[in-house]
Amino acid sequence: MAVSEEECSSTKSRSASNDGARYLAKCVLRGSVVLQVVRGHFRFPTSIDIVFGKETSLELVIIGEDGIVQSVCEQAVFGTIKDLAVLHWKERFHYQNPQMQGRDLLVVVSDSGKLSLLRFCNEMHRFFPVSHVQLSSPGNLRNQLGQMLAIDSKDGNGEQLEGGFLVSMECSWSCSYQFAFMNHGCFIATNAYEDRLAMFSISMATSSDIIDKRIFYPSEIEGDSGIARSVHRTSLDGTIWSMCFVSKDLNQPSRGYNPVLAIILNRRGAVMTELVLLEWVIIENTVRAISQYAESGHLANRIVEVPHSYGFAFMFRIGDALLMDLRDAHNPCCVYRTSFDILPTSVEQNFVEESCRVHDGDEDGIFNVAASALLELKDYVAKGDDPMNIDSDSGIVKSSSKHVCALSWEPGNEKNSRMMFCVDTGELFMIEISFDSDGPRVNLSDCLYRGPSCKALLWVAGGFLAALVEMGDGMVLQLEQGRLVHSSPIQNIAPILDLAVVDCHDEEHDQMFACCGVTPEGSLRIIRSGISLEKLLRTAPIYQGITGIWTVKMKVSDSYHSFLVLSFVEETRVLSVGLSFTDVTDSVGFQPDVSTLACGIVDDGLLVQIHRNGVKLCLPTTVAHPDGIPLSYPICTSWFPENISISLGAVGYNSIVVATSSPCFIYILGVRSVSAYQYEIYEMQHVRLQNEVSCISIPYKHFDKKPSFFLNNLVGNSCAAALLIGVNIGRIFVIGTHKPSVEILSFLPDEGLRILASGAISLTNTLGTAVSGCIPQDVRLVLVDRFYVLSGLRNGMLLRFELPAASMVFSSELSSRSPSVSSCSVNDADTTLSNMMVPNSIGPQMCAINISGETNINSPVSLQLIAIRRIGVTPVFLVPLSDSLEADIIALSDRPWLLQSARHSLSYTSISFQPSTHVTPVSSIECPMGVLFVAENSLHLVEMVHSKRLNVQKFYLGGTPRKVLYHSESRLLLVMRTELNQDTYSSDICCVDPLSGSLLSSFKLELGETGKSMELVRVVNEQVLVVGTSLSSGPAMMPSGEAASTKGRLIVLCLEHMQNSDSGSMTFCSKAGLSSQRTSPFREIVGYAAEQLSGSSLCSSPDDTSCDGVRLEESEAWQLRLAYTTTWPGMVLSICPYLDRYFLASAGNSFYVCGFPNDNPQRVRRFSVGRTRFMIISLTAHFTRIAVGDCRDGVVFYSYHEDSKKLEQLYCDPEQRLVADCILMDVDTAVVSDRKGSIAVLSCSNHFEDNASPECNLTLKCSYYMGEIAMSIKKGSFSYKLPAHDILKCCDGSNAIIDFSENSIMASTLLGSIIMFIPISREEHELLEAVQARLVVHPLTAPILGNDHNEFRSRESSVRKAGVPKILDGDMLAQFLELTNMQQEAVLALPLGSLETVTSSSKQALPSPISVNRVVQLLERIHYALN
């Protein structure tokens, strides 16, 4: 064994563990599963706001006129939401707070055991509690009140509001979620899953308690001694599936208003459900059953009242729906029946037809059940009092009949009530109910849309329908001409079944690749850090056919832009920049009936437009701009080439460059004054080129820093490029050609046009053929620590060139005499370029000086291609954000990136915005840092904010992606897919290009075989893929947790190059040879598909033998080849590499130590076997330590003795634990997630192995209840370090930059959340613990649902020892940064002695008072690195 290595690790880990595990948990990506959706006026009386209930968070969104969902805010609730509803404002309500007039309240029931009423605070931009009503003790037991709510079909404004609900035939207590208010006063009802319910009336008077009366049924509910016992009682001995209030016509004579509640009840022992009507007799304060209705046939699961009908309700059953007449509550009857088995013919399928539910019945037994349990809000103890029974399949009822799974009523329609509903096959229909003298009439539409089965529907104004999907992206649909049309998606990445964190070149800029969704919506998501955008304005989609967009200043020295130029296919419009964009085309003078190729300002007040026919110089009037000419019309002059069309051009300070094609000319134009307001454009020179020009860029004249700075800085740097002295930056421009190449050119009136530097672009694949699309689309000269040339290509690549061994600097102050430099690639129309350029003047000129003393004046300098980066698959445009060579640049391809100049580096950051076609900076007084994107035929004005977020990109894969691995050698993703709808196979392992998402190759498993696990294992110098499968169709385990009698297969696959393939495996080479490939002097901070540097660079692979080329192997052609296969007695659920020559694999309750004899991947030998009591879920190893995750017994530590080939059990879990995943942080410490939503850190650091025995238990170091099941946990971090870290290290108090790279934990959950667990020091923990203890009780930051924060985060933990450090709640602490300075001081001023949640050691160690600045600095560092 590697004893010395382990002992070294053990010593370090034990020394660290003795100090105690101290972590801070921070959610970096909130869950995306929407379980409930409601609509109301929360922000303003006229706003139409939508609230998404996401189990552990609330998100307020709006749907714009374009049908796109826009998030307003999202906040954690520090609890588990069970249901949402809206208490609509009514004129007879009298709130104490006048600001709440006309605004609705959000009603929530949660695991806090309270009914919470929330209001939205516009100042704090979040919800705050108005009142809490205690219903039961905290928790999730099925007999506790507050499991579900109901809403009446009519609100105070006569609008129907429907929340999300669930109908599941797999669970007898899976019910629809509704909420009810009455016309005559408002009444609220809530119930337990079984046997109990409660009703409340809302107070109309101004009082401190918004709840007026309440009654519990049965009435012997503890808590309110003033509640009278029910005189007439009917037992609710069973499960309440659904309920709604039945409204009454108030115009009818009545002896008083008593609310009637209709419930769907499944009595214990009964097969069918029945409709029961209960009446709350207000005067007697009793609840009594007044009637019941039961009909044989189908099983009823939901009841909902028809709005504006006063007594009619739909009772939905499996297979049909009944329209019930409940006007006479004592005699309910059915008046209309609709069968779902003979629904009208479906429209064409908009999505695949399969349900988006998990159907993999032979999964390891709890993957699907756990997902269903959480996403359907099932209790963990729902199948019995034993919490271990969540894997049981008992009680599941399956039916082939269709049933309604979501519905929503049309808002604002009081004449004919219309309802949109979705059945479990994904078909959407509409029912219209009208009333006449003959009674109700029901009209059922044809199928309006077909897609995945919906979890919830919400019909909103404008004909939009929000359709939320449980395990896939939702959508916004719009009703147009009797059809539903897809408008926009609603992103949902849940469930995350596996996660891979990739740092391609150790660049401290990771990306996550996540397996998300289930069939048919399975996808691979790329999650990366990005720059946040604040969306300021979006126009209507009326800008079709835009070909270009620019912003132009009126004067060179202006701080803000004056004009926005929009070019269309055959039109140009000029808009003024300001509070409103006004069309000033006629006042500017641009030709409106042509498409503009380029435009800009050549001098103060002189604007230039370049179009295909010529160049136009314009002097705008004062109507267009206050600094314009005082005339009624603009002054214009034009220049036209002779019998040729302009293909492209560029405008710079005092210079205009245009190019033509067929023949290929380049023209240098100038502008001179003739008289007052009179100017002319004249030709200074034109030359004929051998290659057509593809792009032109003129650098800005002015530097942000003085030229002497660059001279002193660069000359003193021996590694810097040598100096090209004496070139006026105003005479430089850069072009890209169809050769293809990029070239730096200079023009001086006395010398003419000259090529200063040139770089050929010659990229070839491994077959030696040229890669297509390498023509430059855009080119820019940029300045970081030196000058570089960036070139965006038409194939989505971004190249970076730098100057060779002779360094260069551009200066307008230095001059020298120089001969001209001719180029064989440039020829004049009549004579050679060198014959035209006679150097006979002194002034701003060019001279190439070789520092070594050797001068070459006969050829241009060769630019060195030092880096390649693929940023997309469409042409790359480069748009600077300001007039500076140091300006940040937006690189626009199929997605936008921000290129930032940084200290000794370039930083590439994803921008949080949709795919766009054009972009330009726009600076005004109102929006100085604005950016204008063109996307979906609309203009989007946004502003970059100084914060980061996680951007998510989707690659549709189909099926259910189960596992994902990153293969570093091929730079491909290996994805295991199951539930594929194929005739010959249902599972495969595919190779995916992480850039485009395309499937390059796949290995198909046998028909009926299901992939379960896979892992890369090293065999000598290569990696092989070890795959575990299931050959059985049944579940992996029995309800008791013991392994079922099944079979599986162990497969070994080799990943190798495809030798005879014509696919685009690429090796990018520069034809300039070895001399043109230099080592980049710094490493770049980039994400995946980072700049690939030369073989001598810091970022290259050590085995890269292509020393004269730059390799980019994302698209290499690889294939999976079968090397070994064998059948095992059990499903192979887990595989793990072990040491450098073994791997571990589990089957049933056994796990094996396996290896490759003689390092031959075609042979596998089992060296030893270990067994547990129950099914093995996970395997992980660290050096020689092995941690086994048992589905019942938790984590068990083992050690393998190579000499005796035996496994020895060392330590056991101190409690039963439903293991979901487990990792080893070191040889002593394990982190385990369970299927109840907790994560725990276990350690054996206080034990010694020589005294170990099977009776030794691990020690619980700390635990944290997330409220979400983490199916995948990884060691390491997802950190993103901006170049600003260099500055932070120089600041006081910031010298200890937080490093999460070693001991952080990353957990991904079934709800789509990603949670980071960050190790912090003892001092930081004590400080933040005291802050957290104050935040959890302060009114501004306390949990809004009334949860006891300490009880919630320690739930499901049976061990609560004094002195055991807690895992701090980063989401709670992050609220401190949202407070004002006065509020922060008020929070910290709370007395420490009254806070029971602070440990005694913290009370003694912390000074009083706590410094606000100290807390803010620490939280900002954490927030900055993770948020």
PDB file of C-alpha atoms in Angstrom, residues 515-699:
ATOM      1  CA  CYS A 515     -27.276  16.362 -16.753  1.00  0.00           C
ATOM      2  CA  CYS A 516     -30.704  17.963 -16.536  1.00  0.00           C
ATOM      3  CA  GLY A 517     -34.287  16.960 -17.157  1.00  0.00           C
ATOM      4  CA  VAL A 518     -35.800  13.632 -18.080  1.00  0.00           C
ATOM      5  CA  THR A 519     -37.077  12.134 -21.286  1.00  0.00           C
ATOM      6  CA  PRO A 520     -38.173  13.584 -23.607  1.00  0.00           C
ATOM      7  CA  GLU A 521     -36.774  16.895 -22.337  1.00  0.00           C
ATOM      8  CA  GLY A 522     -33.347  15.623 -21.266  1.00  0.00           C
ATOM      9  CA  SER A 523     -30.562  18.100 -21.909  1.00  0.00           C
ATOM     10  CA  LEU A 524     -26.986  18.959 -21.112  1.00  0.00           C
ATOM     11  CA  ARG A 525     -26.577  22.374 -19.514  1.00  0.00           C
ATOM     12  CA  ILE A 526     -23.365  24.396 -19.477  1.00  0.00           C
ATOM     13  CA  ILE A 527     -23.270  26.614 -16.398  1.00  0.00           C
ATOM     14  CA  ARG A 528     -20.602  29.303 -16.315  1.00  0.00           C
ATOM     15  CA  SER A 529     -19.930  32.554 -14.529  1.00  0.00           C
ATOM     16  CA  GLY A 530     -21.023  35.646 -16.374  1.00  0.00           C
ATOM     17  CA  ILE A 531     -21.619  39.363 -16.260  1.00  0.00           C
ATOM     18  CA  SER A 532     -25.069  40.486 -15.164  1.00  0.00           C
ATOM     19  CA  LEU A 533     -27.091  42.920 -17.227  1.00  0.00           C
ATOM     20  CA  GLU A 534     -29.771  45.284 -16.030  1.00  0.00           C
ATOM     21  CA  LYS A 535     -32.442  45.440 -18.698  1.00  0.00           C
ATOM     22  CA  LEU A 536     -33.576  49.039 -19.130  1.00  0.00           C
ATOM     23  CA  LEU A 537     -35.638  49.093 -22.316  1.00  0.00           C
ATOM     24  CA  ARG A 538     -36.950  46.724 -24.944  1.00  0.00           C
ATOM     25  CA  THR A 539     -38.695  47.912 -28.080  1.00  0.00           C
ATOM     26  CA  ALA A 540     -41.435  46.148 -29.985  1.00  0.00           C
ATOM     27  CA  PRO A 541     -40.189  43.545 -32.510  1.00  0.00           C
ATOM     28  CA  ILE A 542     -40.392  45.938 -35.461  1.00  0.00           C
ATOM     29  CA  TYR A 543     -36.730  46.083 -36.485  1.00  0.00           C
ATOM     30  CA  GLN A 544     -36.578  43.317 -39.062  1.00  0.00           C
ATOM     31  CA  GLY A 545     -33.628  43.138 -41.401  1.00  0.00           C
ATOM     32  CA  ILE A 546     -31.067  45.170 -39.474  1.00  0.00           C
ATOM     33  CA  THR A 547     -27.637  44.899 -41.145  1.00  0.00           C
ATOM     34  CA  GLY A 548     -25.649  47.202 -38.876  1.00  0.00           C
ATOM     35  CA  ILE A 549     -25.903  49.434 -35.829  1.00  0.00           C
ATOM     36  CA  TRP A 550     -23.542  52.223 -34.647  1.00  0.00           C
ATOM     37  CA  THR A 551     -23.482  55.084 -32.165  1.00  0.00           C
ATOM     38  CA  VAL A 552     -21.804  58.339 -33.180  1.00  0.00           C
ATOM     39  CA  LYS A 553     -20.675  61.395 -31.226  1.00  0.00           C
ATOM     40  CA  MET A 554     -21.087  64.975 -32.402  1.00  0.00           C
ATOM     41  CA  LYS A 555     -17.594  65.953 -31.249  1.00  0.00           C
ATOM     42  CA  VAL A 556     -14.508  63.841 -30.748  1.00  0.00           C
ATOM     43  CA  SER A 557     -14.152  64.997 -27.142  1.00  0.00           C
ATOM     44  CA  ASP A 558     -17.806  64.388 -26.199  1.00  0.00           C
ATOM     45  CA  SER A 559     -18.446  62.086 -23.276  1.00  0.00           C
ATOM     46  CA  TYR A 560     -21.778  60.901 -24.610  1.00  0.00           C
ATOM     47  CA  HIS A 561     -23.091  59.665 -27.913  1.00  0.00           C
ATOM     48  CA  SER A 562     -25.381  61.856 -29.972  1.00  0.00           C
ATOM     49  CA  PHE A 563     -26.771  59.597 -32.694  1.00  0.00           C
ATOM     50  CA  LEU A 564     -27.827  55.999 -33.165  1.00  0.00           C
ATOM     51  CA  VAL A 565     -27.527  54.789 -36.759  1.00  0.00           C
ATOM     52  CA  LEU A 566     -29.608  51.804 -37.861  1.00  0.00           C
ATOM     53  CA  SER A 567     -28.889  50.200 -41.208  1.00  0.00           C
ATOM     54  CA  PHE A 568     -31.429  47.956 -42.886  1.00  0.00           C
ATOM     55  CA  VAL A 569     -31.286  45.994 -46.121  1.00  0.00           C
ATOM     56  CA  GLU A 570     -32.350  48.986 -48.212  1.00  0.00           C
ATOM     57  CA  GLU A 571     -32.715  51.773 -45.678  1.00  0.00           C
ATOM     58  CA  THR A 572     -30.839  53.806 -43.058  1.00  0.00           C
ATOM     59  CA  ARG A 573     -32.352  55.649 -40.112  1.00  0.00           C
ATOM     60  CA  VAL A 574     -30.606  57.998 -37.658  1.00  0.00           C
ATOM     61  CA  LEU A 575     -32.043  58.428 -34.158  1.00  0.00           C
ATOM     62  CA  SER A 576     -31.046  60.917 -31.506  1.00  0.00           C
ATOM     63  CA  VAL A 577     -29.728  59.486 -28.241  1.00  0.00           C
ATOM     64  CA  GLY A 578     -31.463  60.732 -25.101  1.00  0.00           C
ATOM     65  CA  LEU A 579     -34.537  60.168 -22.995  1.00  0.00           C
ATOM     66  CA  SER A 580     -36.348  59.234 -26.193  1.00  0.00           C
ATOM     67  CA  PHE A 581     -34.902  58.024 -29.473  1.00  0.00           C
ATOM     68  CA  THR A 582     -36.208  60.472 -32.082  1.00  0.00           C
ATOM     69  CA  ASP A 583     -35.763  60.023 -35.834  1.00  0.00           C
ATOM     70  CA  VAL A 584     -33.464  62.816 -37.075  1.00  0.00           C
ATOM     71  CA  THR A 585     -32.356  61.245 -40.360  1.00  0.00           C
ATOM     72  CA  ASP A 586     -33.324  64.290 -42.447  1.00  0.00           C
ATOM     73  CA  SER A 587     -31.604  66.716 -40.072  1.00  0.00           C
ATOM     74  CA  VAL A 588     -28.367  64.702 -40.030  1.00  0.00           C
ATOM     75  CA  GLY A 589     -28.162  64.308 -43.780  1.00  0.00           C
ATOM     76  CA  PHE A 590     -27.490  60.585 -44.141  1.00  0.00           C
ATOM     77  CA  GLN A 591     -28.890  59.085 -47.314  1.00  0.00           C
ATOM     78  CA  PRO A 592     -31.985  57.191 -46.159  1.00  0.00           C
ATOM     79  CA  ASP A 593     -32.631  54.881 -49.126  1.00  0.00           C
ATOM     80  CA  VAL A 594     -29.386  52.891 -48.955  1.00  0.00           C
ATOM     81  CA  SER A 595     -27.875  50.343 -46.607  1.00  0.00           C
ATOM     82  CA  THR A 596     -25.020  51.831 -44.593  1.00  0.00           C
ATOM     83  CA  LEU A 597     -21.787  49.847 -44.509  1.00  0.00           C
ATOM     84  CA  ALA A 598     -20.008  52.015 -41.933  1.00  0.00           C
ATOM     85  CA  CYS A 599     -20.270  55.451 -40.368  1.00  0.00           C
ATOM     86  CA  GLY A 600     -18.450  57.638 -37.873  1.00  0.00           C
ATOM     87  CA  ILE A 601     -17.007  61.053 -37.125  1.00  0.00           C
ATOM     88  CA  VAL A 602     -13.878  62.375 -38.838  1.00  0.00           C
ATOM     89  CA  ASP A 603     -13.777  65.658 -36.937  1.00  0.00           C
ATOM     90  CA  ASP A 604     -15.988  67.783 -34.735  1.00  0.00           C
ATOM     91  CA  GLY A 605     -19.380  68.116 -36.365  1.00  0.00           C
ATOM     92  CA  LEU A 606     -18.406  66.110 -39.455  1.00  0.00           C
ATOM     93  CA  LEU A 607     -20.248  62.803 -39.840  1.00  0.00           C
ATOM     94  CA  VAL A 608     -19.477  60.272 -42.561  1.00  0.00           C
ATOM     95  CA  GLN A 609     -21.749  57.620 -44.061  1.00  0.00           C
ATOM     96  CA  ILE A 610     -20.295  54.851 -46.242  1.00  0.00           C
ATOM     97  CA  HIS A 611     -22.652  52.935 -48.531  1.00  0.00           C
ATOM     98  CA  ARG A 612     -22.207  50.768 -51.594  1.00  0.00           C
ATOM     99  CA  ASN A 613     -22.334  53.674 -54.050  1.00  0.00           C
ATOM    100  CA  GLY A 614     -20.117  56.168 -52.288  1.00  0.00           C
ATOM    101  CA  VAL A 615     -19.074  58.129 -49.203  1.00  0.00           C
ATOM    102  CA  LYS A 616     -21.189  60.987 -47.852  1.00  0.00           C
ATOM    103  CA  LEU A 617     -19.985  63.771 -45.517  1.00  0.00           C
ATOM    104  CA  CYS A 618     -22.701  65.491 -43.492  1.00  0.00           C
ATOM    105  CA  LEU A 619     -22.942  68.532 -41.215  1.00  0.00           C
ATOM    106  CA  PRO A 620     -26.062  68.021 -39.039  1.00  0.00           C
ATOM    107  CA  THR A 621     -28.289  70.957 -38.174  1.00  0.00           C
ATOM    108  CA  THR A 622     -29.248  72.277 -34.750  1.00  0.00           C
ATOM    109  CA  VAL A 623     -32.495  70.334 -35.065  1.00  0.00           C
ATOM    110  CA  ALA A 624     -30.504  67.117 -34.839  1.00  0.00           C
ATOM    111  CA  HIS A 625     -28.026  68.401 -32.238  1.00  0.00           C
ATOM    112  CA  PRO A 626     -27.516  71.722 -30.403  1.00  0.00           C
ATOM    113  CA  ASP A 627     -23.956  71.938 -31.760  1.00  0.00           C
ATOM    114  CA  GLY A 628     -25.102  71.529 -35.343  1.00  0.00           C
ATOM    115  CA  ILE A 629     -25.001  74.201 -38.043  1.00  0.00           C
ATOM    116  CA  PRO A 630     -27.635  76.963 -37.746  1.00  0.00           C
ATOM    117  CA  LEU A 631     -29.293  76.195 -41.054  1.00  0.00           C
ATOM    118  CA  SER A 632     -32.609  74.676 -41.999  1.00  0.00           C
ATOM    119  CA  TYR A 633     -31.017  71.788 -43.830  1.00  0.00           C
ATOM    120  CA  PRO A 634     -27.784  69.799 -43.419  1.00  0.00           C
ATOM    121  CA  ILE A 635     -24.764  70.468 -45.608  1.00  0.00           C
ATOM    122  CA  CYS A 636     -23.605  67.338 -47.439  1.00  0.00           C
ATOM    123  CA  THR A 637     -20.947  66.361 -49.940  1.00  0.00           C
ATOM    124  CA  SER A 638     -20.178  62.984 -51.476  1.00  0.00           C
ATOM    125  CA  TRP A 639     -17.382  61.000 -53.092  1.00  0.00           C
ATOM    126  CA  PHE A 640     -18.018  58.168 -55.547  1.00  0.00           C
ATOM    127  CA  PRO A 641     -15.612  55.565 -56.932  1.00  0.00           C
ATOM    128  CA  GLU A 642     -15.480  55.157 -60.663  1.00  0.00           C
ATOM    129  CA  ASN A 643     -17.710  52.355 -61.984  1.00  0.00           C
ATOM    130  CA  ILE A 644     -17.272  50.174 -58.924  1.00  0.00           C
ATOM    131  CA  SER A 645     -19.180  49.404 -55.724  1.00  0.00           C
ATOM    132  CA  ILE A 646     -17.836  49.730 -52.214  1.00  0.00           C
ATOM    133  CA  SER A 647     -17.848  46.486 -50.246  1.00  0.00           C
ATOM    134  CA  LEU A 648     -16.847  47.801 -46.815  1.00  0.00           C
ATOM    135  CA  GLY A 649     -15.176  50.711 -45.061  1.00  0.00           C
ATOM    136  CA  ALA A 650     -14.180  52.357 -41.803  1.00  0.00           C
ATOM    137  CA  VAL A 651     -14.177  55.904 -40.435  1.00  0.00           C
ATOM    138  CA  GLY A 652     -11.545  57.251 -38.059  1.00  0.00           C
ATOM    139  CA  TYR A 653     -10.254  60.579 -36.883  1.00  0.00           C
ATOM    140  CA  ASN A 654      -9.297  62.532 -40.047  1.00  0.00           C
ATOM    141  CA  SER A 655      -9.247  59.328 -42.082  1.00  0.00           C
ATOM    142  CA  ILE A 656     -11.611  57.280 -44.200  1.00  0.00           C
ATOM    143  CA  VAL A 657     -10.725  53.875 -45.644  1.00  0.00           C
ATOM    144  CA  VAL A 658     -12.944  52.014 -48.106  1.00  0.00           C
ATOM    145  CA  ALA A 659     -12.424  48.796 -50.027  1.00  0.00           C
ATOM    146  CA  THR A 660     -13.944  47.285 -53.135  1.00  0.00           C
ATOM    147  CA  SER A 661     -14.126  43.808 -54.582  1.00  0.00           C
ATOM    148  CA  SER A 662     -13.855  42.610 -58.187  1.00  0.00           C
ATOM    149  CA  PRO A 663     -11.437  44.302 -58.664  1.00  0.00           C
ATOM    150  CA  CYS A 664      -9.955  44.568 -55.166  1.00  0.00           C
ATOM    151  CA  PHE A 665      -9.006  48.152 -54.385  1.00  0.00           C
ATOM    152  CA  ILE A 666      -8.400  50.015 -51.158  1.00  0.00           C
ATOM    153  CA  TYR A 667      -8.937  53.786 -51.063  1.00  0.00           C
ATOM    154  CA  ILE A 668      -7.518  56.258 -48.551  1.00  0.00           C
ATOM    155  CA  LEU A 669      -9.716  59.345 -48.400  1.00  0.00           C
ATOM    156  CA  GLY A 670      -9.281  62.670 -46.664  1.00  0.00           C
ATOM    157  CA  VAL A 671     -11.492  65.620 -45.780  1.00  0.00           C
ATOM    158  CA  ARG A 672     -10.556  69.265 -46.214  1.00  0.00           C
ATOM    159  CA  SER A 673     -12.338  72.554 -45.701  1.00  0.00           C
ATOM    160  CA  VAL A 674     -13.255  74.626 -48.749  1.00  0.00           C
ATOM    161  CA  SER A 675     -15.163  77.458 -47.053  1.00  0.00           C
ATOM    162  CA  ALA A 676     -17.518  78.023 -44.159  1.00  0.00           C
ATOM    163  CA  TYR A 677     -19.648  74.903 -43.769  1.00  0.00           C
ATOM    164  CA  GLN A 678     -18.202  73.623 -47.012  1.00  0.00           C
ATOM    165  CA  TYR A 679     -15.976  70.537 -47.084  1.00  0.00           C
ATOM    166  CA  GLU A 680     -14.906  68.060 -49.691  1.00  0.00           C
ATOM    167  CA  ILE A 681     -13.830  64.445 -49.654  1.00  0.00           C
ATOM    168  CA  TYR A 682     -10.738  63.785 -51.732  1.00  0.00           C
ATOM    169  CA  GLU A 683      -8.762  60.703 -52.614  1.00  0.00           C
ATOM    170  CA  MET A 684      -5.249  60.557 -51.200  1.00  0.00           C
ATOM    171  CA  GLN A 685      -4.277  57.188 -52.626  1.00  0.00           C
ATOM    172  CA  HIS A 686      -5.706  53.950 -53.913  1.00  0.00           C
ATOM    173  CA  VAL A 687      -3.926  50.671 -54.502  1.00  0.00           C
ATOM    174  CA  ARG A 688      -4.926  47.347 -55.928  1.00  0.00           C
ATOM    175  CA  LEU A 689      -4.687  44.271 -53.723  1.00  0.00           C
ATOM    176  CA  GLN A 690      -4.125  40.667 -54.609  1.00  0.00           C
ATOM    177  CA  ASN A 691      -6.666  39.556 -51.977  1.00  0.00           C
ATOM    178  CA  GLU A 692     -10.072  40.949 -51.201  1.00  0.00           C
ATOM    179  CA  VAL A 693     -10.436  42.834 -47.919  1.00  0.00           C
ATOM    180  CA  SER A 694     -12.897  41.233 -45.465  1.00  0.00           C
ATOM    181  CA  CYS A 695     -12.815  43.812 -42.654  1.00  0.00           C
ATOM    182  CA  ILE A 696     -11.223  47.165 -41.747  1.00  0.00           C
ATOM    183  CA  SER A 697     -10.598  48.739 -38.352  1.00  0.00           C
ATOM    184  CA  ILE A 698      -9.101  52.175 -37.606  1.00  0.00           C
ATOM    185  CA  PRO A 699      -7.698  52.485 -34.050  1.00  0.00           C
TER     186      PRO A 699
END
